[in-house]
PDB file of C-alpha atoms and ligand atoms in Angstrom:
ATOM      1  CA  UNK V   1      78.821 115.016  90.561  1.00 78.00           C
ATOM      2  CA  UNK V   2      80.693 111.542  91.881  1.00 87.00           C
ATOM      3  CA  UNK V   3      79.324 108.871  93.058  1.00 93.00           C
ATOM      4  CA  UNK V   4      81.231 106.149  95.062  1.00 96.00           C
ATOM      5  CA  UNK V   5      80.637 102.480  94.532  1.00 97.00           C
ATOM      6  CA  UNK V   6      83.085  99.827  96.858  1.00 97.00           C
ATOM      7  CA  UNK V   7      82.904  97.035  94.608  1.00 98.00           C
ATOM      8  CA  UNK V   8      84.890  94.722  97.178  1.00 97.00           C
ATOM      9  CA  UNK V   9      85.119  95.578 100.845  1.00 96.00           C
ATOM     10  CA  UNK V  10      88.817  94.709 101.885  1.00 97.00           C
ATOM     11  CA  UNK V  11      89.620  92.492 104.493  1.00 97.00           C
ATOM     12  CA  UNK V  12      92.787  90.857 106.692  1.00 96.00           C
ATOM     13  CA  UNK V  13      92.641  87.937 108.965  1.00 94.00           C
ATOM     14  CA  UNK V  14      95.267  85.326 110.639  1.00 90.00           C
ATOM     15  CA  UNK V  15      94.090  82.092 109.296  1.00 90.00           C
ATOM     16  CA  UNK V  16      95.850  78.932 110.863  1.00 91.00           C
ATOM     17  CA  UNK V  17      99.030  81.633 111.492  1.00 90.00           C
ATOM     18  CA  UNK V  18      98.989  82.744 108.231  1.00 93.00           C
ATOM     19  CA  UNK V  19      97.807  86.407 107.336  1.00 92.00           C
ATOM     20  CA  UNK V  20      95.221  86.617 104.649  1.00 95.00           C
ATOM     21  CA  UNK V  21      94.256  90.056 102.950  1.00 97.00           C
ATOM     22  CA  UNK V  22      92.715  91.831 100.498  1.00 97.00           C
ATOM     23  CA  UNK V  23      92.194  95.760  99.392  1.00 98.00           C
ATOM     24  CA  UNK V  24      88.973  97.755  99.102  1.00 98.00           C
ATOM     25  CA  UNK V  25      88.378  98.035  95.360  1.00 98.00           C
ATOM     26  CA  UNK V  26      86.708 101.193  94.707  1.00 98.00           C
ATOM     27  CA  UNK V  27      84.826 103.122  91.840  1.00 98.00           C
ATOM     28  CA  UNK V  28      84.013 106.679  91.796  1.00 98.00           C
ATOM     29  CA  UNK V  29      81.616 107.578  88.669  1.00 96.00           C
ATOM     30  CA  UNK V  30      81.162 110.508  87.285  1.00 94.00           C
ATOM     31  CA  UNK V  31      82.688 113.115  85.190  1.00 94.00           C
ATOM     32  CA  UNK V  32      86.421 110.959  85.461  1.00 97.00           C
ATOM     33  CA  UNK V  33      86.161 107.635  85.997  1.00 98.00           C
ATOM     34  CA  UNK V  34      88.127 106.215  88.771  1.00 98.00           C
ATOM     35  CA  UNK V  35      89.283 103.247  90.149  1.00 98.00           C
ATOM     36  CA  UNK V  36      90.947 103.049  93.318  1.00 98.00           C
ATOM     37  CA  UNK V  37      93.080  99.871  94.462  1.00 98.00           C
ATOM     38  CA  UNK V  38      93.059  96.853  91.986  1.00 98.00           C
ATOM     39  CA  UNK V  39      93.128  93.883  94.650  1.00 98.00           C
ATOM     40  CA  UNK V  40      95.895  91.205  93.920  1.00 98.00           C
ATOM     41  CA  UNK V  41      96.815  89.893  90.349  1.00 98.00           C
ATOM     42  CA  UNK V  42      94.376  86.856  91.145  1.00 98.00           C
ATOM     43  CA  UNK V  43      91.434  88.889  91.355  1.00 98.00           C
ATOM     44  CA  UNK V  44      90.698  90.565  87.543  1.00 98.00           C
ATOM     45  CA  UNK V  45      88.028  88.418  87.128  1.00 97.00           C
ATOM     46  CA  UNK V  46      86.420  89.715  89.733  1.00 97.00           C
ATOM     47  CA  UNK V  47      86.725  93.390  89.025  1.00 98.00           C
ATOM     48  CA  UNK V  48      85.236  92.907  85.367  1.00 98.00           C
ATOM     49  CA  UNK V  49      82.293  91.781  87.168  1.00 97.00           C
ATOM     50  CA  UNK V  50      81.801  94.305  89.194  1.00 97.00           C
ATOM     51  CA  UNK V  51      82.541  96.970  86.643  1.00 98.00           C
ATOM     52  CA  UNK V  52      79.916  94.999  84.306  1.00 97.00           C
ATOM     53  CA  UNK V  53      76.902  95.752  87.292  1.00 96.00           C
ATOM     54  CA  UNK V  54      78.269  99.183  87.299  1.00 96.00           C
ATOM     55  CA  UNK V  55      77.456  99.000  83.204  1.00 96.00           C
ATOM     56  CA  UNK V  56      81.174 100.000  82.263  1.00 97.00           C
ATOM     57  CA  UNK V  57      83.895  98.729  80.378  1.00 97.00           C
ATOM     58  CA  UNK V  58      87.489  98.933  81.190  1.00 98.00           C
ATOM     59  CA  UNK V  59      87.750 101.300  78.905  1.00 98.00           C
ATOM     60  CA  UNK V  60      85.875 103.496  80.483  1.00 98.00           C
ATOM     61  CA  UNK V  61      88.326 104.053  83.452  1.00 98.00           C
ATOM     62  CA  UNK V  62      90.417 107.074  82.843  1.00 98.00           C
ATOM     63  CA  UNK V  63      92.038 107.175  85.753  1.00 98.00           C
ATOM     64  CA  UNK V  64      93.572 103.985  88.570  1.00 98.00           C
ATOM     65  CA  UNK V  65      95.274 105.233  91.710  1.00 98.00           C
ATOM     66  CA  UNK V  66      96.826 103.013  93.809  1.00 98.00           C
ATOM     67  CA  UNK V  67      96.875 104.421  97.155  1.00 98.00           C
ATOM     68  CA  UNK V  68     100.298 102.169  97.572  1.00 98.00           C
ATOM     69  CA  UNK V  69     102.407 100.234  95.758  1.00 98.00           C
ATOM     70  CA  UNK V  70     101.960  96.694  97.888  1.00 98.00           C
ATOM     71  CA  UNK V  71     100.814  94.291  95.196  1.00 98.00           C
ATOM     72  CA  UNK V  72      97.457  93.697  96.550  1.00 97.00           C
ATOM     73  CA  UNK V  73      96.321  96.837  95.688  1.00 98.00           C
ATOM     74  CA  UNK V  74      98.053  97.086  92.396  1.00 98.00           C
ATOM     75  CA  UNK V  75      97.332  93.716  90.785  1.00 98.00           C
ATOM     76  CA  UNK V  76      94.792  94.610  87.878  1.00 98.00           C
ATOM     77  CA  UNK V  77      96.546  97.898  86.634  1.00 98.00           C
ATOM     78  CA  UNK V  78      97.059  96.660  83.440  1.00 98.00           C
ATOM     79  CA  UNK V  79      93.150  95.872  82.806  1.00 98.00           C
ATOM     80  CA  UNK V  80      92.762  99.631  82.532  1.00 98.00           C
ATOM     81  CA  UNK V  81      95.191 100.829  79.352  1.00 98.00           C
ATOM     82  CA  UNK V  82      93.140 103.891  78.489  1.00 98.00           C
ATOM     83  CA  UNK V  83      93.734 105.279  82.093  1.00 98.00           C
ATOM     84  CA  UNK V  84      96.512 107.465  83.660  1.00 98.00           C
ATOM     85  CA  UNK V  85      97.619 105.506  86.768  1.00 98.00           C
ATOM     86  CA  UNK V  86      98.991 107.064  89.796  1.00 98.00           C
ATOM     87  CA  UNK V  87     100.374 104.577  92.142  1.00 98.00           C
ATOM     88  CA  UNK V  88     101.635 106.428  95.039  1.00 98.00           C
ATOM     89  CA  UNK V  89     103.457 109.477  94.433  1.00 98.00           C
ATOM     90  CA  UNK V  90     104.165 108.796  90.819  1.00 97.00           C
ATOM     91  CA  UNK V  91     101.582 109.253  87.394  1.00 98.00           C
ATOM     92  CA  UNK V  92     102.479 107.522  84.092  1.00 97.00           C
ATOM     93  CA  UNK V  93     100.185 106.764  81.261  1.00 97.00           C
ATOM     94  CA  UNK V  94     102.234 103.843  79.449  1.00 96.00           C
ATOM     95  CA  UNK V  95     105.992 104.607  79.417  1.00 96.00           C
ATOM     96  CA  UNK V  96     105.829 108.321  79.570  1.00 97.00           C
ATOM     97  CA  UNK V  97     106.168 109.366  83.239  1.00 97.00           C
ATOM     98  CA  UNK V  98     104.546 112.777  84.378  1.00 95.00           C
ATOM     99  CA  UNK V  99     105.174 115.218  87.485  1.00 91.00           C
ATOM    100  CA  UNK V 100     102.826 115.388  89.979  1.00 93.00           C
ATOM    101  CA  UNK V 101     102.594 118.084  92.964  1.00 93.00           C
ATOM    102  CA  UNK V 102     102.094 114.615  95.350  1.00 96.00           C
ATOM    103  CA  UNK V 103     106.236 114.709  96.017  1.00 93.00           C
ATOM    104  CA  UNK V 104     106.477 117.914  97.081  1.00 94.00           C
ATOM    105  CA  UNK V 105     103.744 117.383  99.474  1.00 95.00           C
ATOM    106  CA  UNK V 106     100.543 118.946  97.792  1.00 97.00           C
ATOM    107  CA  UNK V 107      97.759 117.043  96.498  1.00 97.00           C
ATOM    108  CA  UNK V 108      96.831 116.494  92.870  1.00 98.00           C
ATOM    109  CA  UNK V 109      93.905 117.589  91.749  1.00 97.00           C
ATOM    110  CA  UNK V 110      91.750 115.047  89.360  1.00 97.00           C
ATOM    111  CA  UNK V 111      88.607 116.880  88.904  1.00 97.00           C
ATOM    112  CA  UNK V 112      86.872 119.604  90.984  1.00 95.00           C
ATOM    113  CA  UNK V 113      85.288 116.317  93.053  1.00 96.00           C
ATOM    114  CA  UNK V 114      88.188 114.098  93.497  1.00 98.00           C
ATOM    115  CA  UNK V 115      91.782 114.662  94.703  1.00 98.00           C
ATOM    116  CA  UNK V 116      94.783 112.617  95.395  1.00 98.00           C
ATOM    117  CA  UNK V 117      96.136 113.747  98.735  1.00 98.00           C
ATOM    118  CA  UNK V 118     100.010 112.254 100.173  1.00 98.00           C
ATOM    119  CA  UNK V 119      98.682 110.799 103.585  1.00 98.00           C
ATOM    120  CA  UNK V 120     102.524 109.047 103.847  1.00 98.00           C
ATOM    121  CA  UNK V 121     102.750 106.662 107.112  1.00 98.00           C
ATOM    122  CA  UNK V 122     102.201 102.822 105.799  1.00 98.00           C
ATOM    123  CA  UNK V 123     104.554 103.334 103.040  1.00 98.00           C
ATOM    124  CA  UNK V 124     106.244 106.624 102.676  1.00 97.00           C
ATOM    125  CA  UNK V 125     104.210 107.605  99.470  1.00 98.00           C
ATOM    126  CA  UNK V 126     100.872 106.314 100.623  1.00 98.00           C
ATOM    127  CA  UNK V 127      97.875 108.447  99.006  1.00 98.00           C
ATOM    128  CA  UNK V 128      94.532 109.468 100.013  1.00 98.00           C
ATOM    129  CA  UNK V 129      91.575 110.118  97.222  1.00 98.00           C
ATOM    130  CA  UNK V 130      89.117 112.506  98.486  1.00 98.00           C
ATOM    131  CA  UNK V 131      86.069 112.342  97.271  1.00 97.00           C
ATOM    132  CA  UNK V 132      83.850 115.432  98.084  1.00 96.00           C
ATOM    133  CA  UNK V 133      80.038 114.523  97.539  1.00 92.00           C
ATOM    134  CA  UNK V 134      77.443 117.033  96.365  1.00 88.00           C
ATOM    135  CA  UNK V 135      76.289 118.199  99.887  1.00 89.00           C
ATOM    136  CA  UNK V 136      79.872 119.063 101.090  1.00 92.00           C
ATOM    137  CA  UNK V 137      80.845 116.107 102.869  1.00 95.00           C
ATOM    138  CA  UNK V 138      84.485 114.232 102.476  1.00 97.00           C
ATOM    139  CA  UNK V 139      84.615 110.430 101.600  1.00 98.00           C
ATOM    140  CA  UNK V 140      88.366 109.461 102.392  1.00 98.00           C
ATOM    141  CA  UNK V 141      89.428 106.396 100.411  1.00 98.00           C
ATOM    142  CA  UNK V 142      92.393 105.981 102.410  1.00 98.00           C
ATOM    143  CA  UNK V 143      93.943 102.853 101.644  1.00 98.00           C
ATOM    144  CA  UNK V 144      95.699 101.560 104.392  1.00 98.00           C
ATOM    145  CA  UNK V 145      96.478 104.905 106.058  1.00 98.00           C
ATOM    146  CA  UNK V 146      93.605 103.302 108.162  1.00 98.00           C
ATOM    147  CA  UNK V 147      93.263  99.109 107.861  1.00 97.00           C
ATOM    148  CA  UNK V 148      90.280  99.188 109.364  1.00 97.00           C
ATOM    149  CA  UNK V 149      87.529 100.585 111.853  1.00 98.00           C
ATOM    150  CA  UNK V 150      88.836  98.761 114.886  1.00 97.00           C
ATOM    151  CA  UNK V 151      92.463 100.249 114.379  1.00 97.00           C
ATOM    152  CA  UNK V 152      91.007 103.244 115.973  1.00 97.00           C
ATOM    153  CA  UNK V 153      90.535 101.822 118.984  1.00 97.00           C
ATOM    154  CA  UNK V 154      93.509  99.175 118.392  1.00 96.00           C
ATOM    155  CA  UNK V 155      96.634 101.027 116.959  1.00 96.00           C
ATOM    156  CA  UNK V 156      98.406  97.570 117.281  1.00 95.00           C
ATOM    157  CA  UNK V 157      96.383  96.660 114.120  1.00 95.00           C
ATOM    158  CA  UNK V 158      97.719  99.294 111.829  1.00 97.00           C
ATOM    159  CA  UNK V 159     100.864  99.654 113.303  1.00 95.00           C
ATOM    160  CA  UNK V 160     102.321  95.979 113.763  1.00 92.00           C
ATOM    161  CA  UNK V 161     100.101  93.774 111.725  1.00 92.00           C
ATOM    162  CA  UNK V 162      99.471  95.777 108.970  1.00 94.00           C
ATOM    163  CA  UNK V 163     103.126  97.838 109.481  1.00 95.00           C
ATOM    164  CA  UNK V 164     104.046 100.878 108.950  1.00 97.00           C
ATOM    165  CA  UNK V 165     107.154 102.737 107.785  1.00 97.00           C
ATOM    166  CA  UNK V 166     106.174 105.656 109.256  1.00 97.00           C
ATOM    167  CA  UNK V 167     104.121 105.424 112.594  1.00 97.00           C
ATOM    168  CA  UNK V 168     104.895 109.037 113.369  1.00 96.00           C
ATOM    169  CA  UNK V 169     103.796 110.539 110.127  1.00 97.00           C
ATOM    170  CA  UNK V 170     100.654 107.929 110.174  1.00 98.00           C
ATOM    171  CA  UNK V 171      99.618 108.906 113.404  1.00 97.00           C
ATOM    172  CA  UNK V 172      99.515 112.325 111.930  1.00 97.00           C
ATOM    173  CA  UNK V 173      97.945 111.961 108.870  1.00 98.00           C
ATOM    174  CA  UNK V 174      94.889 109.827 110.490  1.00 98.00           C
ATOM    175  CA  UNK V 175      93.955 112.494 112.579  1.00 98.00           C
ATOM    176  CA  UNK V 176      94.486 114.887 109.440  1.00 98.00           C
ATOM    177  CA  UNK V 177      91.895 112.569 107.224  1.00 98.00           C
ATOM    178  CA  UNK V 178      89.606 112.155 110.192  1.00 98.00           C
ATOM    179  CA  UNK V 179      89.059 115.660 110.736  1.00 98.00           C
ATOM    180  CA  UNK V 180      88.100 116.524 107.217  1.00 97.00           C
ATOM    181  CA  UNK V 181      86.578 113.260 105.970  1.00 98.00           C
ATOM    182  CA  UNK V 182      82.437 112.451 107.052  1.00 97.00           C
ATOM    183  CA  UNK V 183      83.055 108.624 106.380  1.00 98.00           C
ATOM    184  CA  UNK V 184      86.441 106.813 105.456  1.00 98.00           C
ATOM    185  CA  UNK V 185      87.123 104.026 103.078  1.00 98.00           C
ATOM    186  CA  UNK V 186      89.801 101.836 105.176  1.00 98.00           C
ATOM    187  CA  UNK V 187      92.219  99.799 103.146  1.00 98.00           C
ATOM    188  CA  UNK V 188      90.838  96.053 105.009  1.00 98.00           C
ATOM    189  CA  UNK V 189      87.597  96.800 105.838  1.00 97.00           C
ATOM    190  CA  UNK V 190      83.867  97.693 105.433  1.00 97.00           C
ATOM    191  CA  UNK V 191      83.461 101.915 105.430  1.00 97.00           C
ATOM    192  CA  UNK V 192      82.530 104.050 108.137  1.00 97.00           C
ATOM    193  CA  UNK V 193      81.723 107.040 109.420  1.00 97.00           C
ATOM    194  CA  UNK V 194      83.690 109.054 110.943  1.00 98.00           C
ATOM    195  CA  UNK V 195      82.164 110.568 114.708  1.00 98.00           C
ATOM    196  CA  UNK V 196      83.813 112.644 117.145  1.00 98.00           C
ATOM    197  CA  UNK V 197      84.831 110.317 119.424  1.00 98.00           C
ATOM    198  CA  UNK V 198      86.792 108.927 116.960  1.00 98.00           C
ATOM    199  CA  UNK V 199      88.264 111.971 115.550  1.00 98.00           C
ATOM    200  CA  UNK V 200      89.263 113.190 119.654  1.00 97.00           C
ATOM    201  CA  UNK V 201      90.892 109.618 119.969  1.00 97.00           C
ATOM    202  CA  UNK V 202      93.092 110.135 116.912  1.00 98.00           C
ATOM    203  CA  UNK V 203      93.859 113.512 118.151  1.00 97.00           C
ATOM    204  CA  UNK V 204      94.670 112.009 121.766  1.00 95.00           C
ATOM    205  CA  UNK V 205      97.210 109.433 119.815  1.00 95.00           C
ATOM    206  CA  UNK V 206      99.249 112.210 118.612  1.00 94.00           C
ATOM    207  CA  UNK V 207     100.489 113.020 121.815  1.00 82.00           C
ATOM    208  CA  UNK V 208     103.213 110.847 122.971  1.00 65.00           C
ATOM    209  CA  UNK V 209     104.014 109.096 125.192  1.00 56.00           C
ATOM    210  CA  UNK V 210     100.906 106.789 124.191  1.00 48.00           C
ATOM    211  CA  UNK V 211     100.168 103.547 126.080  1.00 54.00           C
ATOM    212  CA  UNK V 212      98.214 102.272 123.339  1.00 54.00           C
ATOM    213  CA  UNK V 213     100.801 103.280 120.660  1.00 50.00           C
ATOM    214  CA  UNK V 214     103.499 100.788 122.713  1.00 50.00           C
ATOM    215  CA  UNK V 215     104.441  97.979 121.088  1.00 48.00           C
ATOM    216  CA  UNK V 216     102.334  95.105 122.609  1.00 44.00           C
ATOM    217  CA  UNK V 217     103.939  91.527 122.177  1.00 39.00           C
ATOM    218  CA  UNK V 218     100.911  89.964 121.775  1.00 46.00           C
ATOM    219  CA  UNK V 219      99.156  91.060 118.859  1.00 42.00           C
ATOM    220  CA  UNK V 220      96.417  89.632 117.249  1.00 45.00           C
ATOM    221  CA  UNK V 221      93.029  90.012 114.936  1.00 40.00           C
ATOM    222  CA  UNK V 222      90.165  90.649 116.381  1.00 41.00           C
ATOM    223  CA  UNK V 223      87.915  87.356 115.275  1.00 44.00           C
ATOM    224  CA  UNK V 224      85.365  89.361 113.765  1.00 37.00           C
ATOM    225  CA  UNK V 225      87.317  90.270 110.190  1.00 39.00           C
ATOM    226  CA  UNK V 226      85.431  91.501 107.071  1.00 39.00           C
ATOM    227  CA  UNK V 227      83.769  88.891 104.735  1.00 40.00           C
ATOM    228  CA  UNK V 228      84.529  86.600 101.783  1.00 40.00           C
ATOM    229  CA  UNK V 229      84.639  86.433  98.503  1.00 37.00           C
ATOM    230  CA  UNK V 230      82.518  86.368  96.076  1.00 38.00           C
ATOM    231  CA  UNK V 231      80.743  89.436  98.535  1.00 46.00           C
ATOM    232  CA  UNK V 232      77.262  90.573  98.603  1.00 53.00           C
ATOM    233  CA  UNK V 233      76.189  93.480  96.114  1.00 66.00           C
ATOM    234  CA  UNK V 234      77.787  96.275  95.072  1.00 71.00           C
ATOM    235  CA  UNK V 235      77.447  98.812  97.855  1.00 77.00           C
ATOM    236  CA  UNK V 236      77.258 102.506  96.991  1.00 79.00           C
ATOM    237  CA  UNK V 237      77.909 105.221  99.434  1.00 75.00           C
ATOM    238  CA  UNK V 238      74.675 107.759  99.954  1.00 62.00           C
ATOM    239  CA  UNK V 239      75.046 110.946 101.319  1.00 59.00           C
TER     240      UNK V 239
HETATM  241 ZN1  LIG K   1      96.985  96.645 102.062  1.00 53.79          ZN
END
């Protein structure tokens, strides 16, 4: 059994024109160990906190995956030196680097409850960890595959403020993810759960042409962004 504990919600925001962000830091306990996105280098502190309420050590973390390389999700790796770390497509434990299934296309399998799936479309070797919970339902952490809740409804967020080197294979793999997954983990932003209406507008954004997949020149943040830090408790997913 694995159980999922976001021990920072991630968050972007334009502050006086400049962009502010953060990743979703997340722990999945259980038979491995897992941390998922280390926030930026400024932020270790923080994550030994959090990992002190969840009573473990850093050495307790067999395994980081970064579900990207951008350096606000990789910025702790190296408080975790008993852990394989898979940052994107690639897996090394110290210097020795290891082949993974994840380039070819397939996922990599951690433990029969968590996987590493490619979910390429931010950067071209994004990852997904699926997390599959003991009554059958999917938690996506998804990095930044999604940025947020409101990109659903606003592709502008994930596609020209957040970016993405891919928008055709994102577009794909967020209706992929949203199909399988009950609630998702975004990248920047508090979890949620996944409904249908969600899941048929991801599906409708496949098909283009797409008027709300045209660039828009006038893109901004909605006002209401995700929270501060230091953040309230720990939150742990139930389901
Ligand atoms: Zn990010």
């Amino acid at each position: 059994m694995a159980s999922i504990h976001i021990l920072a919600d991630g968050y972007s925001r334009i502050l006086e024109g400049k962009m502010e962000a953060n990743c979703s830091c997340v722990l999945v306990k259980g038979e491995d160990n897992i941390i998922v996105d280390t926030m930026t280098a400024w932020d270790g502190h923080y994550i030994l906190q959090a990992l002190r309420k969840c009573n473990l050590t850093t050495d307790d973390i067999n395994w980081v995956v970064c579900t990207h390389g951008h350096s606000d999700h990789t910025g702790n790796n190296n408080l975790f030196l008993k852990a394989k770390h898979i940052v994107g497509f690639s897996l090394n434990q110290k210097n020795v680097f290891l082949e993974t299934e994840l380039l070819k296309g397939n996922e990599f399998v951690i433990n029969k409850h968590v996987r590493v799936l490619p979910t390429p479309g931010h950067t071209l070797t994004d990852v997904s960890v699926l997390v599959t919970t003991p009554d059958k339902n999917i938690v996506a952490i998804s990095g930044d595959l999604f940025e947020k809740e409101e990109d659903i409804n606003d592709p502008s967020i994930w596609r020209e403020i957040a970016g993405s080197e891919a928008p055709e294979l994102q577009i794909i793999n967020r209706s992929k993810i949203a199909e399988i997954a009950s609630f998702i983990i975004p990248g920047h932003g508090p979890y949620f759960k996944v409904t249908d209406e969600m899941r048929s507008k991801l599906k409708e954004q496949l098909t283009p042409p797409c008027e709300q997949c045209s660039t828009s020149p006038d893109v901004k943040l909605p006002e209401k962004s995700a929270g501060e830090y230091p953040q309230k408790d720990i939150e742990t997913i139930a389901v």
